[in-house]
Coordinates of C-alpha atoms in Angstrom, one line a residue:
Chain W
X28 CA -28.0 -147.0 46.0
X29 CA -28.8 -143.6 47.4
X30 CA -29.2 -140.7 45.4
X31 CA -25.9 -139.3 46.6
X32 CA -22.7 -138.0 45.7
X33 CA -19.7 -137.9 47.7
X34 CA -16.3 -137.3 45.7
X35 CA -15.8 -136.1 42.3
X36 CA -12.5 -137.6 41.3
X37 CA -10.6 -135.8 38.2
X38 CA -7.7 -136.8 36.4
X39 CA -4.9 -133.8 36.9
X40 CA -1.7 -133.9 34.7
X41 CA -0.3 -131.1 36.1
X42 CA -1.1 -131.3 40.0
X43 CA 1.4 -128.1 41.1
X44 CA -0.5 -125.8 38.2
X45 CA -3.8 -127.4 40.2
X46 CA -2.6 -126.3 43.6
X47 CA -1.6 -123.0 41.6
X48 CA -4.5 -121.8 40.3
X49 CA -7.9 -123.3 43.1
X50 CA -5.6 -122.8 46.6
X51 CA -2.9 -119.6 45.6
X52 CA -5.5 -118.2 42.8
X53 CA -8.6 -118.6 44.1
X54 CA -7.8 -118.9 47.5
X55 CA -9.3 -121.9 48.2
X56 CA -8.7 -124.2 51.4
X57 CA -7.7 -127.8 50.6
X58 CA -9.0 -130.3 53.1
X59 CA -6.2 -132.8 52.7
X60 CA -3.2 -132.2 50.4
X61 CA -0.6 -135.1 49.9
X62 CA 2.5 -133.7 47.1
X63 CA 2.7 -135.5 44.4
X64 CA -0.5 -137.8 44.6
X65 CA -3.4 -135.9 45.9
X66 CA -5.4 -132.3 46.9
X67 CA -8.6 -132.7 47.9
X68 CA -10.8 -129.3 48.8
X69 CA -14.4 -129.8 50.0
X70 CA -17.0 -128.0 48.0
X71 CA -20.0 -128.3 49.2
X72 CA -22.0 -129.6 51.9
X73 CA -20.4 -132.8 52.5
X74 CA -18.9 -133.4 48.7
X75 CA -15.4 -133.3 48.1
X76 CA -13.3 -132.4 44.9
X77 CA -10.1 -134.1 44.8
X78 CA -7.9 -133.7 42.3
X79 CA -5.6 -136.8 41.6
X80 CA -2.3 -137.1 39.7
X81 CA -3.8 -138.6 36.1
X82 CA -1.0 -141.6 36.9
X83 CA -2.2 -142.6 40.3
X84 CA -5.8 -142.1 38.9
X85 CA -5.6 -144.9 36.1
X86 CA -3.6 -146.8 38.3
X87 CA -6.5 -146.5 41.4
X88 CA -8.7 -147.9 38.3
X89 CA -6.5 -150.8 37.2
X90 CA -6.3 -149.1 34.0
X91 CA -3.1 -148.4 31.6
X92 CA -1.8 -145.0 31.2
X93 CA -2.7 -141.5 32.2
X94 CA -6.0 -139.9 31.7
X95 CA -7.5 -136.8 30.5
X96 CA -10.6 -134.7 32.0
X97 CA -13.3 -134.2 29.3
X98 CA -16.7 -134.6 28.5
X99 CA -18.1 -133.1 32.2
X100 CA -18.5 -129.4 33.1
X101 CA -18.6 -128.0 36.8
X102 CA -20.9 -125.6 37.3
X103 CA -20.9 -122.7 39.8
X104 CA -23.3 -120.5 40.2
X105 CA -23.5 -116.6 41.2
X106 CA -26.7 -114.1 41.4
X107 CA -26.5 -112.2 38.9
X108 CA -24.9 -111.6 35.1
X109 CA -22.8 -109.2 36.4
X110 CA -20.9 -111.5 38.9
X111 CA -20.8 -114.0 36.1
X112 CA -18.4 -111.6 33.8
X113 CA -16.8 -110.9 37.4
X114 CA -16.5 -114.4 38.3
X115 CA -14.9 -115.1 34.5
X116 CA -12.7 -112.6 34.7
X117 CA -11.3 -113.9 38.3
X118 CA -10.8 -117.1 36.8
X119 CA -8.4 -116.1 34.1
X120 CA -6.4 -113.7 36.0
X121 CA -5.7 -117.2 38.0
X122 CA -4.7 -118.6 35.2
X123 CA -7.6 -120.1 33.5
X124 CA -8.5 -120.4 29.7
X125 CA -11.3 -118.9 28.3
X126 CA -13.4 -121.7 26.7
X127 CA -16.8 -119.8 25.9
X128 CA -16.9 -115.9 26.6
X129 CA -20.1 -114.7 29.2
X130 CA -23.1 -114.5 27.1
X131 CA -27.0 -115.4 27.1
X132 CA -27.6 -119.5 27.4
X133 CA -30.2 -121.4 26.1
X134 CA -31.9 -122.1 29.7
X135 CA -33.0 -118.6 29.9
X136 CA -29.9 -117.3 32.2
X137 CA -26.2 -115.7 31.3
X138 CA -22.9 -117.9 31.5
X139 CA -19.5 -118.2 30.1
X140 CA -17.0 -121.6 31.0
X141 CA -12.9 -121.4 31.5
X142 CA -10.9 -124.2 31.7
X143 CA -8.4 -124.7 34.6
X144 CA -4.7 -125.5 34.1
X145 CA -5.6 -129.0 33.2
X146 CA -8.4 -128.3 31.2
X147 CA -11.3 -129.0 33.6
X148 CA -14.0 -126.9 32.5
X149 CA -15.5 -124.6 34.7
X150 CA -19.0 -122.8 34.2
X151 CA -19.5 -119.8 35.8
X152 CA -23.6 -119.1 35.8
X153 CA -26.8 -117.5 36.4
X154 CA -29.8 -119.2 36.1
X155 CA -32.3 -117.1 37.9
X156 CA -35.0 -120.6 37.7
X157 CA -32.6 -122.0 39.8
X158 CA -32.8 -121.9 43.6
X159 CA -31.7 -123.7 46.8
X160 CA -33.7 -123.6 50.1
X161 CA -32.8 -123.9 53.5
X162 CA -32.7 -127.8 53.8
X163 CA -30.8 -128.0 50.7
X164 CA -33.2 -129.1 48.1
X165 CA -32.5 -127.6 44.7
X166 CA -35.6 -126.4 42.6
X167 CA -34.8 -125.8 38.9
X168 CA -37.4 -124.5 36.7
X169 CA -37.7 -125.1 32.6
Chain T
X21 CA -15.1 -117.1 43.2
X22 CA -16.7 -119.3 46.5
X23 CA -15.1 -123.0 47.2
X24 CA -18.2 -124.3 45.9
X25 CA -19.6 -126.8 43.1
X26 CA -23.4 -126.0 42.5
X27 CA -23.6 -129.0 39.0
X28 CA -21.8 -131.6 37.4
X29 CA -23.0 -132.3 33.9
X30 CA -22.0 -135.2 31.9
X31 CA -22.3 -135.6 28.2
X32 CA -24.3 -139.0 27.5
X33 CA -23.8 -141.0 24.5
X34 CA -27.4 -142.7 25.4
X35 CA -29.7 -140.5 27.0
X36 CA -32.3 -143.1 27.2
X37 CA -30.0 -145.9 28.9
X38 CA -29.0 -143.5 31.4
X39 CA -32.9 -143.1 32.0
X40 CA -33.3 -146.7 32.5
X41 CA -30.2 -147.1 34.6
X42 CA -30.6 -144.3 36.9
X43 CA -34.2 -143.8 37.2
X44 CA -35.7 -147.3 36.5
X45 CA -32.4 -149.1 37.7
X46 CA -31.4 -147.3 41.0
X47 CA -35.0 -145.8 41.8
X48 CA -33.3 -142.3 41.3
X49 CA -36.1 -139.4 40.9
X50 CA -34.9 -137.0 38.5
X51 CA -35.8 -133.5 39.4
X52 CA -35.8 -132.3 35.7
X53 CA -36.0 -135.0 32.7
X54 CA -36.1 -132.9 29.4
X55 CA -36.3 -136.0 26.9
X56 CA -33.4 -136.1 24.1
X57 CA -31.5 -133.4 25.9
X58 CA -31.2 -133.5 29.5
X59 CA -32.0 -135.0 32.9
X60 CA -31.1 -133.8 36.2
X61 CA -31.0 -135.4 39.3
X62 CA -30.3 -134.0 43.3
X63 CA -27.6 -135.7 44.3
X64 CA -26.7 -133.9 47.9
X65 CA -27.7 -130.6 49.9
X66 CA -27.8 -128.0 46.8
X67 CA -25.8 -130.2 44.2
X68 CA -27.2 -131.6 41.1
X69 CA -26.1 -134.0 38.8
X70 CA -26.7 -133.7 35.1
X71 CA -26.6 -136.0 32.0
X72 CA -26.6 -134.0 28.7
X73 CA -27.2 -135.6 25.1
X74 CA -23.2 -135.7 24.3
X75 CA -24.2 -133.6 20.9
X76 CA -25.9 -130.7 22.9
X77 CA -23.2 -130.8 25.8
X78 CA -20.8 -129.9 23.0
X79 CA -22.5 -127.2 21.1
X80 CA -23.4 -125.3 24.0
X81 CA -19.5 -125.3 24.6
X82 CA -19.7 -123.9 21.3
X83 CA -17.1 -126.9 20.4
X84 CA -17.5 -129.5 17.5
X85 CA -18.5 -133.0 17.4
X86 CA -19.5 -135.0 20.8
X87 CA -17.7 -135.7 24.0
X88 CA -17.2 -138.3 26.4
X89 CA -16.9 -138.8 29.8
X90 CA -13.4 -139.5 30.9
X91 CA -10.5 -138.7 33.0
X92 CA -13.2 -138.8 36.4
X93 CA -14.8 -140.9 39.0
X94 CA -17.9 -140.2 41.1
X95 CA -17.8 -141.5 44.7
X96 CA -20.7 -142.8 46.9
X97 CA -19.6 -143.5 50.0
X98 CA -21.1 -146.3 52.3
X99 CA -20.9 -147.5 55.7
X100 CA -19.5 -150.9 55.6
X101 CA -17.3 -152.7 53.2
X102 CA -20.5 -155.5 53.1
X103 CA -22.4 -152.5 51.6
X104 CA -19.3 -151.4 49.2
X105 CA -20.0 -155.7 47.7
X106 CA -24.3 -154.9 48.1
X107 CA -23.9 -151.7 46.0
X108 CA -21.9 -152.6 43.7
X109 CA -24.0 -155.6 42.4
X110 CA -27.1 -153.5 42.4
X111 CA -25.5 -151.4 40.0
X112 CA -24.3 -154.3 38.1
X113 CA -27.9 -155.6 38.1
X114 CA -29.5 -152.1 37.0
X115 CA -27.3 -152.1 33.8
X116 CA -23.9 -150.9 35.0
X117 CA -20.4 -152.6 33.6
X118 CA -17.5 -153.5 36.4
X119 CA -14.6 -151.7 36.0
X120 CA -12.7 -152.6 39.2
X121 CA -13.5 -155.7 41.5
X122 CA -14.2 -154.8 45.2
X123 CA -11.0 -154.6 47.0
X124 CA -9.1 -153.0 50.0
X125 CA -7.8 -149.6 48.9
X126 CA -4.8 -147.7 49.0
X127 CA -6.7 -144.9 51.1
X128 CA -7.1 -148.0 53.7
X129 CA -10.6 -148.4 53.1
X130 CA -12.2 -151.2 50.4
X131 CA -14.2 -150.2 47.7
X132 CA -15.3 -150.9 43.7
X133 CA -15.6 -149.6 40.8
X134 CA -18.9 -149.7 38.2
X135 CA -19.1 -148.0 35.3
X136 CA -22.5 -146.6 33.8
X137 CA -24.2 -147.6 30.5
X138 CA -22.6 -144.3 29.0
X139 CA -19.0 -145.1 30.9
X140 CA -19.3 -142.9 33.8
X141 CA -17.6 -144.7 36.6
X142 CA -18.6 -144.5 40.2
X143 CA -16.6 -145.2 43.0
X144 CA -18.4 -147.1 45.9
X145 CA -16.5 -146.9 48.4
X146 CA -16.2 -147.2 52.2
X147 CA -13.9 -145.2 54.0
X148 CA -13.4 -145.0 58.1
X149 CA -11.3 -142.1 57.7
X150 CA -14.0 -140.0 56.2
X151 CA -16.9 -138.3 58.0
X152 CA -19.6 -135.5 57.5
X153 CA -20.8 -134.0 60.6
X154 CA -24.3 -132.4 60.8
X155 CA -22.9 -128.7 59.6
X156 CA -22.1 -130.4 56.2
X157 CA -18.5 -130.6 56.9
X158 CA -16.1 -132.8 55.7
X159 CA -13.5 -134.8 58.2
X160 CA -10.8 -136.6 55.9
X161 CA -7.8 -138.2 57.8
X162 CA -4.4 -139.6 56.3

């Protein structure tokens, strides 16, 4: 299996709050968005967010009742501290939840984290060991 | 804030299983393996996956006790439905559990479902609707 990933899936209780708060309040551009079941937005090169209603998700699986997004982060990250607290502060004013406020991390950059609508935990970061070059290849420093 | 996913990290029960099953079971390179805390591997053009000891994953949330995955799928998307069956016993033989048989989807593709040693499920999955073109961008039909 190739070291690849193509879709990152997530469990979404409340799938109008979802549309809500990544398409109306962060203006971002769904690739495919089927009411009631599905929104997908692309979110990087060639990976894909969807965001599935948690009862079609466990039913996709075979599995009984809804589920619940935990125990993952999503990271995003900015260039500087600065556009970290701004980044934070967009976040909420689109209706997120402040889960850790902006502050010095342990790998030797600045971040904070808010939780969308349905408690998917975004963190918003600088990490200035952290770079991407031109063919995509990430280089992370300790 | 940019339409764009930069990390994934996943808290890991069993740090040292997910070692063995992605970098001794898939033949995964890790980019950064900090033992009994992290390891990150590329998985696409500027995106990195990460698998976090499930105690430190919550305490740099600044939350209590540990987490685990759920509520999420990762998707690796192949070219054939023969290769949806191939990959999904190699990840069988590297460790992995089967959560979901290989089987004709609703999306009117086919695809399986494994989960990793630490419960993280991937998707493989093989869909003619979906495309990247050489830009990165992603074509999804209905």
């Amino acid at each position: 299996m190739d070291q690849r990933l193509h879709f990152i899936t997530l469990a979404t209780a409340d799938l109008e709050a979802a549309r809500s708060f990544y398409r109306d309040g962060l203006s971002w551009e769904p690739l495919l968005d089927v009411p009631k079941e599905i929104i997908f937005f692309q979110v990087g090169p060639g990976l894909v967010l969807g965001l599935y209603d948690a009862n079609a998700f466990t039913a996709d699986l075979l599995l009984p009742g809804t589920a619940q997004p935990c125990g993952f982060t999503l990271s995003h990250n900015v260039d500087s501290p600065t556009l970290v607290d701004e980044t934070v502060t967009s976040l909420l004013r689109a209706g997120g939840n402040l889960i850790k406020k902006p502050q010095f991390a342990a790998f030797g950059g600045y971040h904070g984290h808010v939780a969308d609508p349905n408690g998917i935990i975004w963190e918003i970061a600088h990490n200035p060991a952290w770079s991407i070059d031109e063919t995509g290849a990430v280089l992370l420093g300790e």
